[in-house]
Short mmCIF file of C-alpha atoms in Angstrom, two decimals:
data_model
loop_
_atom_site.label_atom_id
_atom_site.label_comp_id
_atom_site.label_asym_id
_atom_site.label_seq_id
_atom_site.Cartn_x
_atom_site.Cartn_y
_atom_site.Cartn_z
CA LEU A 234 1.61 -24.44 15.33
CA GLN A 235 -0.74 -26.29 12.88
CA SER A 236 0.65 -24.53 9.89
CA ASP A 237 2.89 -27.24 9.00
CA PRO A 238 0.71 -30.61 8.54
CA GLU A 239 3.77 -32.92 8.22
CA LEU A 240 5.50 -31.45 11.63
CA SER A 241 2.18 -31.97 13.32
CA ARG A 242 1.94 -35.54 12.30
CA LEU A 243 5.73 -36.23 13.49
CA HIS A 244 4.81 -34.50 16.72
CA HIS A 245 1.61 -36.66 17.35
CA GLU A 246 3.53 -39.77 16.33
CA ILE A 247 6.42 -39.04 18.87
CA ASP A 248 4.03 -38.41 21.52
CA GLN A 249 2.11 -41.50 20.70
CA ILE A 250 5.50 -43.40 21.15
CA HIS A 251 6.62 -41.70 24.46
CA HIS A 252 3.13 -42.51 25.82
CA ASP A 253 3.40 -46.20 24.64
CA LEU A 254 6.74 -46.43 26.22
CA GLU A 255 5.43 -45.32 29.71
CA LYS A 256 3.22 -48.54 29.92
CA PRO A 257 4.48 -50.58 32.79
CA ASP A 258 3.99 -53.95 31.17
CA LEU A 259 6.07 -53.36 28.02
CA SER A 260 7.93 -56.05 26.72
CA PRO A 261 11.73 -55.50 26.00
CA LYS A 262 11.27 -56.53 22.36
CA GLU A 263 8.21 -54.00 21.96
CA THR A 264 10.66 -51.36 23.73
CA ASP A 265 13.31 -51.86 21.20
CA ARG A 266 10.57 -51.72 18.52
CA LEU A 267 9.34 -48.32 19.53
CA LEU A 268 12.79 -46.86 20.13
CA THR A 269 13.99 -48.08 16.63
CA ARG A 270 10.70 -46.06 15.33
CA LEU A 271 11.41 -42.97 17.42
CA THR A 272 14.93 -42.16 16.26
CA PRO A 273 14.11 -41.40 12.76
CA LEU A 274 10.84 -39.64 13.63
CA GLU A 275 13.01 -37.41 15.99
CA THR A 276 15.73 -36.78 13.43
CA GLN A 277 12.97 -35.68 10.86
CA PHE A 278 11.37 -33.70 13.56
CA GLU A 279 14.64 -31.73 14.57
CA THR A 280 15.38 -31.37 10.84
CA ARG A 281 12.05 -29.50 10.43
CA GLY A 282 12.63 -27.37 13.15
CA GLY A 283 10.24 -29.10 15.65
CA TYR A 284 12.28 -28.23 18.81
CA THR A 285 12.34 -24.63 17.96
CA ILE A 286 8.76 -24.06 16.60
CA GLU A 287 7.36 -22.66 19.62
CA HIS A 288 9.98 -20.23 20.07
CA ARG A 289 9.80 -19.03 16.45
CA ALA A 290 6.06 -19.03 16.55
CA GLU A 291 6.22 -16.51 19.50
CA GLN A 292 8.81 -14.47 17.68
CA ILE A 293 6.71 -14.14 14.69
CA LEU A 294 3.49 -13.29 16.60
CA GLU A 295 5.28 -10.79 18.45
CA GLY A 296 6.71 -9.19 15.34
CA LEU A 297 3.29 -9.07 13.61
CA GLY A 298 1.53 -7.24 16.58
CA PHE A 299 0.32 -10.30 18.80
CA ALA A 300 1.41 -9.57 22.28
CA GLU A 301 1.68 -12.47 24.58
CA ALA A 302 -1.60 -11.55 26.28
CA ALA A 303 -3.68 -11.76 22.90
CA ARG A 304 -2.19 -15.18 21.66
CA GLY A 305 -4.83 -17.00 23.67
CA ALA A 306 -7.59 -15.64 21.68
CA LYS A 307 -10.05 -17.75 19.50
CA VAL A 308 -9.10 -17.08 15.90
CA GLU A 309 -13.01 -16.91 15.32
CA THR A 310 -13.30 -13.99 17.42
CA LEU A 311 -10.62 -11.84 15.57
CA SER A 312 -11.16 -8.88 13.29
CA GLY A 313 -10.67 -9.38 9.47
CA GLY A 314 -7.21 -7.63 9.77
CA GLU A 315 -6.17 -9.83 12.66
CA LYS A 316 -7.08 -12.73 10.74
CA THR A 317 -5.07 -11.83 7.86
CA ARG A 318 -2.02 -11.29 10.04
CA VAL A 319 -2.60 -14.96 11.67
CA ALA A 320 -2.53 -16.25 8.16
CA LEU A 321 0.49 -14.56 7.55
CA SER A 322 2.24 -15.75 10.64
CA GLN A 323 1.21 -19.19 9.60
CA LEU A 324 3.10 -18.77 6.23
CA LEU A 325 6.19 -17.20 7.59
CA LEU A 326 6.46 -20.40 10.15
CA LEU A 327 6.68 -22.55 7.00
CA GLU A 328 9.79 -21.35 5.50
CA PRO A 329 9.11 -22.52 2.01
CA ASP A 330 11.25 -22.28 -1.30
CA LEU A 331 9.11 -19.43 -2.62
CA TRP A 332 6.96 -16.78 -1.10
CA LEU A 333 4.04 -15.64 -3.12
CA LEU A 334 2.77 -12.72 -1.32
CA ASP A 335 -0.18 -10.38 -2.39
CA GLU A 336 -0.18 -7.07 -0.48
CA PRO A 337 1.42 -8.63 2.73
CA THR A 338 1.69 -5.32 4.49
CA ASN A 339 -1.93 -4.72 4.57
CA HIS A 340 -3.12 -4.73 8.16
CA LEU A 341 0.45 -4.40 9.40
CA ASP A 342 1.53 -1.53 11.58
CA ILE A 343 5.05 0.22 11.24
CA ASP A 344 6.75 -2.46 13.42
CA GLY A 345 4.85 -5.27 11.80
CA ILE A 346 6.13 -3.95 8.34
CA LEU A 347 9.80 -3.66 9.63
CA TYR A 348 9.64 -6.97 11.16
CA LEU A 349 8.42 -8.71 7.84
CA GLU A 350 11.18 -6.81 6.02
CA SER A 351 13.67 -8.26 8.32
CA PHE A 352 12.15 -11.49 8.12
CA LEU A 353 12.16 -11.98 4.27
CA ASN A 354 15.78 -10.26 3.80
CA ASN A 355 16.88 -12.98 6.38
CA SER A 356 15.07 -15.72 4.51
CA SER A 357 16.78 -18.14 2.14
CA ALA A 358 13.51 -18.51 0.01
CA ALA A 359 12.72 -16.59 -3.02
CA ALA A 360 9.67 -14.29 -3.24
CA ILE A 361 7.19 -12.78 -5.76
CA ILE A 362 5.46 -9.91 -4.22
CA THR A 363 2.60 -7.72 -5.28
CA SER A 364 2.52 -4.56 -3.08
CA ASN A 365 1.61 -0.80 -3.43
CA ASP A 366 3.93 -0.14 -0.39
CA ARG A 367 7.07 1.60 -2.33
CA ARG A 368 9.48 1.75 0.66
CA PHE A 369 8.58 -1.98 1.37
CA LEU A 370 9.56 -3.01 -2.15
CA ASP A 371 12.69 -0.81 -1.99
CA GLN A 372 13.82 -2.55 1.06
CA VAL A 373 13.03 -6.14 0.16
CA THR A 374 13.32 -6.56 -3.61
CA GLN A 375 15.94 -6.91 -6.08
CA ALA A 376 14.02 -6.81 -9.55
CA THR A 377 10.73 -5.37 -10.44
CA TRP A 378 8.28 -6.53 -12.82
CA GLU A 379 5.54 -4.39 -14.50
CA ILE A 380 2.33 -5.34 -16.13
CA GLU A 381 1.61 -2.69 -18.66
CA GLY A 382 -0.14 -2.58 -22.07
CA GLY A 383 -0.58 -6.40 -22.14
CA ARG A 384 3.16 -6.93 -21.54
CA ILE A 385 5.22 -7.63 -18.51
CA TRP A 386 8.37 -5.37 -18.29
CA THR A 387 11.36 -6.42 -16.19
CA TYR A 388 13.93 -4.35 -14.44
CA PRO A 389 16.95 -5.44 -12.47
CA ALA A 390 16.43 -3.21 -9.45
CA PRO A 391 14.03 -2.37 -6.71
CA TYR A 392 10.79 -0.04 -7.12
CA SER A 393 12.50 3.57 -6.99
CA ARG A 394 15.33 2.59 -9.28
CA ALA A 395 12.73 0.57 -11.87
CA ARG A 396 10.94 3.68 -12.07
CA GLU A 397 13.98 5.51 -13.51
CA LEU A 398 14.68 2.70 -16.00
CA ARG A 399 11.16 2.73 -16.90
CA ALA A 400 11.27 6.40 -17.84
CA GLU A 401 14.88 5.55 -19.66
CA ARG A 402 12.86 2.87 -21.50
CA LEU A 403 10.16 4.98 -22.68
CA LYS A 404 12.37 7.72 -23.71
CA SER A 405 14.32 5.51 -25.85
CA ALA A 406 11.14 3.91 -27.31
CA TRP A 407 9.98 7.15 -28.23
CA LYS A 408 13.24 8.19 -29.85
CA GLN A 409 13.08 4.85 -32.07
CA PHE A 410 9.40 5.57 -32.86
CA GLU A 411 10.00 9.03 -33.99
CA LYS A 412 13.00 8.09 -36.05
CA GLN A 413 10.98 5.25 -37.73
CA LYS A 414 8.21 7.73 -38.27
CA ASP A 415 10.30 10.32 -40.02
CA HIS A 416 11.90 7.34 -42.21
CA ILE A 417 8.29 6.14 -43.12
CA ASP A 418 7.32 9.71 -43.98
CA GLN A 419 10.43 10.30 -46.11
CA GLN A 420 9.88 7.08 -48.03
CA GLU A 421 5.93 7.60 -48.40
CA SER A 422 6.87 11.32 -49.81
CA PHE A 423 9.28 9.73 -52.44
CA ILE A 424 6.75 7.18 -53.33
CA ARG A 425 4.16 9.96 -54.03
CA ARG A 426 6.48 12.07 -56.03
CA TYR A 427 8.13 9.44 -58.37
CA GLY A 428 5.46 6.57 -58.40
CA ALA A 429 4.63 7.41 -61.96
CA GLY A 430 7.76 9.01 -63.29
CA GLN A 431 11.31 8.02 -64.33
CA ARG A 432 12.21 6.71 -61.08
CA ALA A 433 9.19 4.70 -60.57
CA ARG A 434 11.09 1.59 -60.28
CA GLN A 435 12.88 2.84 -57.18
CA ALA A 436 9.53 4.02 -55.85
CA GLN A 437 8.14 0.49 -56.21
CA GLY A 438 11.15 -1.03 -54.44
CA ARG A 439 10.65 1.54 -51.63
CA LEU A 440 7.15 0.72 -51.54
CA LYS A 441 7.90 -2.95 -51.01
CA ARG A 442 10.39 -2.37 -48.14
CA LEU A 443 7.67 -0.03 -46.39
CA GLU A 444 5.19 -3.08 -46.57
CA ARG A 445 7.55 -5.46 -45.24
CA LEU A 446 8.92 -2.89 -42.59
CA GLU A 447 7.77 -4.14 -38.95
CA ARG A 448 6.05 -0.99 -37.56
CA LEU A 449 6.92 0.19 -33.93
CA ASP A 450 3.85 0.64 -31.76
CA ARG A 451 3.55 4.21 -30.33
CA PRO A 452 4.73 4.22 -26.79
CA GLN A 453 2.39 4.50 -24.48
CA ASP A 454 2.38 5.23 -20.69
CA GLN A 455 -0.99 3.45 -19.85
CA ILE A 456 -0.67 4.00 -16.17
CA ARG A 457 -4.12 5.40 -15.11
CA ALA A 458 -3.90 7.73 -12.18
CA MET A 459 -5.85 10.48 -10.54
CA SER A 460 -5.77 13.75 -11.95
CA LEU A 461 -6.35 15.76 -8.64
CA LYS A 462 -6.15 19.58 -8.29
CA PHE A 463 -7.63 20.85 -5.03
CA PRO A 464 -9.33 24.39 -5.18
CA LEU A 465 -7.90 27.19 -3.11
CA ALA A 466 -10.06 27.52 -0.06
CA GLU A 467 -10.40 30.75 2.16
CA ARG A 468 -7.27 31.10 3.85
CA SER A 469 -7.41 30.20 7.61
CA GLY A 470 -5.84 32.18 10.39
CA LEU A 471 -2.10 31.94 10.77
CA LYS A 472 -2.39 29.57 13.93
CA THR A 473 -4.67 26.92 12.58
CA LEU A 474 -4.87 24.67 15.59
CA THR A 475 -3.72 24.70 19.29
CA VAL A 476 -3.61 21.57 21.47
CA ARG A 477 -3.00 22.18 25.13
CA ASP A 478 -2.42 19.02 27.71
CA ILE A 479 -4.91 16.67 26.11
CA SER A 480 -5.22 13.21 27.49
CA ARG A 481 -7.03 10.09 26.45
CA GLY A 482 -7.37 6.48 27.58
CA PHE A 483 -9.03 3.49 26.79
CA GLU A 484 -10.13 0.55 29.21
CA GLY A 485 -7.92 1.68 31.79
CA ARG A 486 -4.91 2.00 29.35
CA THR A 487 -3.23 5.45 28.74
CA LEU A 488 -3.32 6.26 24.92
CA PHE A 489 -1.55 9.58 25.38
CA GLN A 490 -1.45 12.25 28.03
CA ASN A 491 -0.60 16.09 28.62
CA LEU A 492 -0.04 16.38 24.66
CA SER A 493 0.36 19.95 23.75
CA PHE A 494 1.39 21.36 20.19
CA GLU A 495 0.60 24.09 17.67
CA VAL A 496 0.05 23.79 14.02
CA ASP A 497 0.49 26.72 11.60
CA ARG A 498 -1.23 27.30 8.43
CA GLY A 499 0.16 25.40 5.50
CA GLU A 500 1.89 22.64 7.74
CA THR A 501 1.46 18.95 7.23
CA ILE A 502 1.56 16.91 10.53
CA GLY A 503 2.10 13.02 10.01
CA ILE A 504 0.59 10.70 13.05
CA VAL A 505 2.38 7.71 13.36
CA GLY A 506 2.37 4.62 16.01
CA PRO A 507 1.57 0.91 16.30
CA ASN A 508 -1.79 -0.25 15.79
CA GLY A 509 -3.84 0.53 18.80
CA SER A 510 -1.60 3.16 19.92
CA GLY A 511 -4.27 6.01 19.65
CA LYS A 512 -3.70 7.74 16.31
CA THR A 513 -7.23 7.48 15.17
CA THR A 514 -8.40 8.53 18.65
CA LEU A 515 -6.18 11.65 18.54
CA LEU A 516 -7.68 12.66 15.10
CA ARG A 517 -11.36 12.09 16.29
CA THR A 518 -10.38 14.17 19.42
CA LEU A 519 -9.24 17.08 17.43
CA THR A 520 -12.46 17.04 15.43
CA GLY A 521 -14.76 16.71 18.36
CA GLU A 522 -15.75 13.39 17.84
CA GLY A 523 -14.29 12.25 21.11
CA THR A 524 -13.50 14.50 23.87
CA SER A 525 -10.28 14.50 25.66
CA GLU A 526 -10.34 13.54 29.47
CA THR A 527 -8.41 16.71 30.14
CA GLY A 528 -7.02 19.55 28.02
CA GLU A 529 -8.25 21.68 25.39
CA VAL A 530 -8.39 22.02 21.36
CA PHE A 531 -8.75 25.33 19.88
CA TRP A 532 -9.23 25.72 16.06
CA GLY A 533 -8.00 29.07 14.55
CA SER A 534 -10.08 31.58 12.78
CA ARG A 535 -11.65 30.81 9.31
CA VAL A 536 -11.03 26.97 9.63
CA HIS A 537 -13.08 24.88 7.12
CA ARG A 538 -12.25 21.08 7.81
CA GLY A 539 -12.62 18.19 5.73
CA LEU A 540 -12.28 14.50 7.04
CA LEU A 541 -11.20 11.39 5.29
CA ASN A 542 -11.92 8.31 7.65
CA GLN A 543 -10.13 4.81 7.17
CA GLN A 544 -13.52 3.13 6.47
CA ASP A 545 -15.97 5.86 4.59
CA ASP A 546 -19.36 4.34 4.66
CA PHE A 547 -21.12 4.90 1.53
CA PRO A 548 -24.56 3.86 0.98
CA ALA A 549 -25.02 0.19 -0.45
CA ASP A 550 -27.69 1.16 -2.98
CA GLU A 551 -28.26 1.13 -6.51
CA ARG A 552 -27.56 4.58 -7.34
CA THR A 553 -24.63 5.03 -9.89
CA VAL A 554 -21.51 7.02 -9.19
CA PHE A 555 -22.47 9.88 -11.41
CA GLN A 556 -25.93 10.04 -9.95
CA TYR A 557 -24.45 10.09 -6.33
CA MET A 558 -22.11 12.93 -7.33
CA ARG A 559 -25.04 15.02 -9.33
CA GLU A 560 -26.97 14.98 -5.83
CA PHE A 561 -23.86 16.11 -4.19
CA GLU A 562 -22.85 18.63 -6.70
CA ARG A 563 -25.44 21.02 -8.38
CA LYS A 564 -23.22 23.77 -9.81
CA ARG A 565 -21.42 22.17 -12.50
CA ASN A 566 -23.33 20.78 -15.56
CA ASP A 567 -23.32 17.00 -16.82
CA GLN A 568 -20.06 17.41 -18.88
CA GLU A 569 -18.09 19.46 -16.28
CA LEU A 570 -19.02 16.62 -13.56
CA ARG A 571 -18.11 14.03 -16.05
CA ASN A 572 -14.63 15.47 -16.73
CA LEU A 573 -14.10 15.74 -13.01
CA LEU A 574 -14.95 12.02 -12.61
CA GLY A 575 -12.68 11.45 -15.55
CA ALA A 576 -9.87 12.83 -13.66
CA MET A 577 -10.47 10.94 -10.86
CA LEU A 578 -10.56 7.51 -13.04
CA PHE A 579 -14.52 7.14 -13.06
CA THR A 580 -14.67 7.06 -17.02
CA GLY A 581 -17.17 5.48 -19.40
CA GLU A 582 -18.86 2.55 -17.91
CA THR A 583 -17.41 3.10 -14.35
CA THR A 584 -19.46 6.31 -13.96
CA GLU A 585 -22.40 4.15 -14.22
CA LYS A 586 -21.40 1.57 -11.54
CA SER A 587 -23.65 1.28 -8.55
CA LEU A 588 -22.43 2.14 -5.31
CA SER A 589 -23.16 -1.17 -3.71
CA PHE A 590 -20.36 -2.61 -6.25
CA LEU A 591 -17.62 -0.32 -5.49
CA SER A 592 -14.15 -1.46 -4.50
CA GLY A 593 -12.15 -0.02 -1.52
CA GLY A 594 -10.16 1.91 -3.88
CA GLU A 595 -13.02 3.50 -5.69
CA ARG A 596 -14.66 4.31 -2.66
CA LYS A 597 -11.65 6.17 -1.46
CA ARG A 598 -11.33 7.90 -4.98
CA LEU A 599 -15.06 8.97 -4.81
CA ARG A 600 -14.50 10.33 -1.28
CA PHE A 601 -11.51 12.44 -2.61
CA THR A 602 -13.81 13.88 -5.32
CA GLU A 603 -16.20 14.96 -2.51
CA LEU A 604 -13.41 16.72 -0.77
CA LEU A 605 -12.15 18.19 -3.98
CA LEU A 606 -15.39 19.79 -4.29
CA GLU A 607 -16.03 20.89 -0.84
CA GLY A 608 -13.05 23.39 -0.86
CA LYS A 609 -11.80 23.18 2.64
CA ASN A 610 -8.46 24.57 4.11
CA VAL A 611 -7.79 22.03 6.50
CA LEU A 612 -7.86 18.35 5.82
CA LEU A 613 -7.83 15.44 8.35
CA LEU A 614 -6.66 12.25 6.54
CA ASP A 615 -6.77 8.81 8.11
CA GLU A 616 -4.74 6.44 5.93
CA PRO A 617 -5.35 8.22 2.84
CA THR A 618 -3.23 5.90 0.78
CA ASN A 619 -5.04 2.58 1.72
CA HIS A 620 -6.57 0.91 -1.46
CA LEU A 621 -5.07 3.13 -3.84
CA ASP A 622 -2.40 1.90 -6.37
CA ILE A 623 1.00 3.38 -6.77
CA PRO A 624 0.24 5.96 -9.62
CA SER A 625 -2.78 7.04 -7.88
CA ARG A 626 -0.64 7.61 -4.71
CA GLU A 627 1.97 9.62 -6.92
CA VAL A 628 -0.91 11.97 -8.35
CA LEU A 629 -2.35 12.31 -4.73
CA GLU A 630 1.09 13.35 -3.48
CA LEU A 631 1.84 15.75 -6.29
CA ALA A 632 -1.75 17.33 -5.67
CA LEU A 633 -1.33 17.57 -1.80
CA SER A 634 2.22 19.03 -2.08
CA VAL A 635 0.99 21.95 -4.17
CA TRP A 636 -2.30 22.63 -2.22
CA GLU A 637 -1.66 25.49 0.09
CA GLY A 638 -3.91 24.25 3.12
CA THR A 639 -3.11 22.51 6.27
CA MET A 640 -3.04 18.75 6.75
CA MET A 641 -2.85 16.24 9.81
CA ILE A 642 -2.18 12.80 8.10
CA VAL A 643 -2.39 9.39 10.14
CA SER A 644 -0.46 6.64 7.88
CA HIS A 645 1.77 3.72 7.91
CA ASP A 646 2.67 4.89 4.43
CA ARG A 647 6.54 5.57 5.11
CA TYR A 648 7.18 6.81 1.56
CA PHE A 649 4.16 9.09 1.48
CA LEU A 650 5.20 10.47 4.88
CA ASP A 651 8.58 11.14 3.90
CA LEU A 652 7.34 13.35 0.92
CA MET A 653 4.50 15.13 2.54
CA ALA A 654 5.18 15.61 6.51
CA ASP A 655 6.95 18.67 7.95
CA ARG A 656 6.63 17.27 11.56
CA ILE A 657 5.78 13.91 12.82
CA VAL A 658 3.57 12.96 15.88
CA TRP A 659 4.76 9.59 17.37
CA ILE A 660 2.41 7.79 19.65
CA GLU A 661 3.49 4.65 21.35
CA ASP A 662 3.11 3.11 24.84
CA GLY A 663 1.28 5.96 26.31
CA GLU A 664 4.04 8.57 25.03
CA VAL A 665 3.99 11.26 22.34
CA HIS A 666 7.08 12.55 20.72
CA LEU A 667 7.09 15.29 18.07
CA THR A 668 10.04 15.51 15.67
CA ASP A 669 10.61 17.82 12.75
CA GLY A 670 11.04 16.33 9.20
CA GLY A 671 9.30 13.05 7.70
CA TYR A 672 9.04 9.46 8.84
CA GLU A 673 13.00 8.79 8.24
CA GLU A 674 13.83 11.56 10.97
CA ALA A 675 10.92 10.38 13.34
CA ALA A 676 12.31 6.73 13.17
CA ARG A 677 16.00 7.82 13.83
CA ALA A 678 14.79 9.62 17.04
CA ARG A 679 12.76 6.59 18.01
CA LEU A 680 15.60 4.40 17.46
CA GLN A 681 17.73 6.83 19.71
CA ARG A 682 15.01 6.65 22.36
#
């Protein structure tokens, strides 16, 4: 409620005047003076939405995942992600003329993202948004700015259509470049052939025109993305995983109960639900890190599992990326290892970067490099696209889509789930629902429920 200093000031002044008006010894003249001050203050307060601010604050907090029971918590006791959501809540309450939002969907669950989309679409404010959430961009934007090669390219469309327009731009630029190149080659050939003969004057004229010609730069698709190719692992048994009647709870609250399903070799299962619903708990139960209160988990024959946690803890020491991978991978020679790291965007100086200075995205890419070398046939991935830019997400999707193993994926990335998932496990309010297809099919089934 303190996000708008002017509104807080008006509220304080109005309260003070009401307090003064209650004094028993107040003179009629002083009463008139206070009432004269009060009227414009109340008008300003109403214009700024002061009489609805508490209701709007409750709606915003609810939409961004703060249930009523959580709203009395002290801010200093919150996690980093929760503090970010509080800061976003303050911004949404301000209703400015222009939103400047840098990765606003970070730390939001599915419902929080849907709420933010609805809020921005109903807002009269303009917005400039930096985001790697492609579905979010498609839902809330009308234009796309791309920074590439030292320039800003603008497209009058949301992300997906902008990608098509970008491809058309590059195709047209290549045609123009090749056309000019052919013209230059022809002119240079003429100049070399006739530069000293009877047609020397013509050759000199063409040379002068070439020197004045504004040369087109070679079109470059400068997006740097991971080049992933997972090795073929030993094939697991046909029935990769069987789950029978497992239940888990936390502090007296049921996360899921009597959950049963089977996973065949080569399937990809997406796990979706609000924050705190039990998605990561389910993944940990499947790997044996946490035991179910009831039920059983059976992994099939010849299953070799690889796990990607949301927060993989890398040692914060001074070993470089190359040294770390050299200790992990002994079979490849130095050049082969550098080629592999290069495919994961660790090139040049970045291979000599110490582990203690890696960003979140670099840690994620380094962990994927390890998974790549381990040769597993089952991958359990907890928020695999977090900290990855859009090009890296696209290459990851391509690599995983042609990989022949089995996957269980916890994710809030709807675009990613629609591309990858064969089935969705939706965990919410102690209930679990399985649907065929990707996120969109699961969301429709949830809406019907």
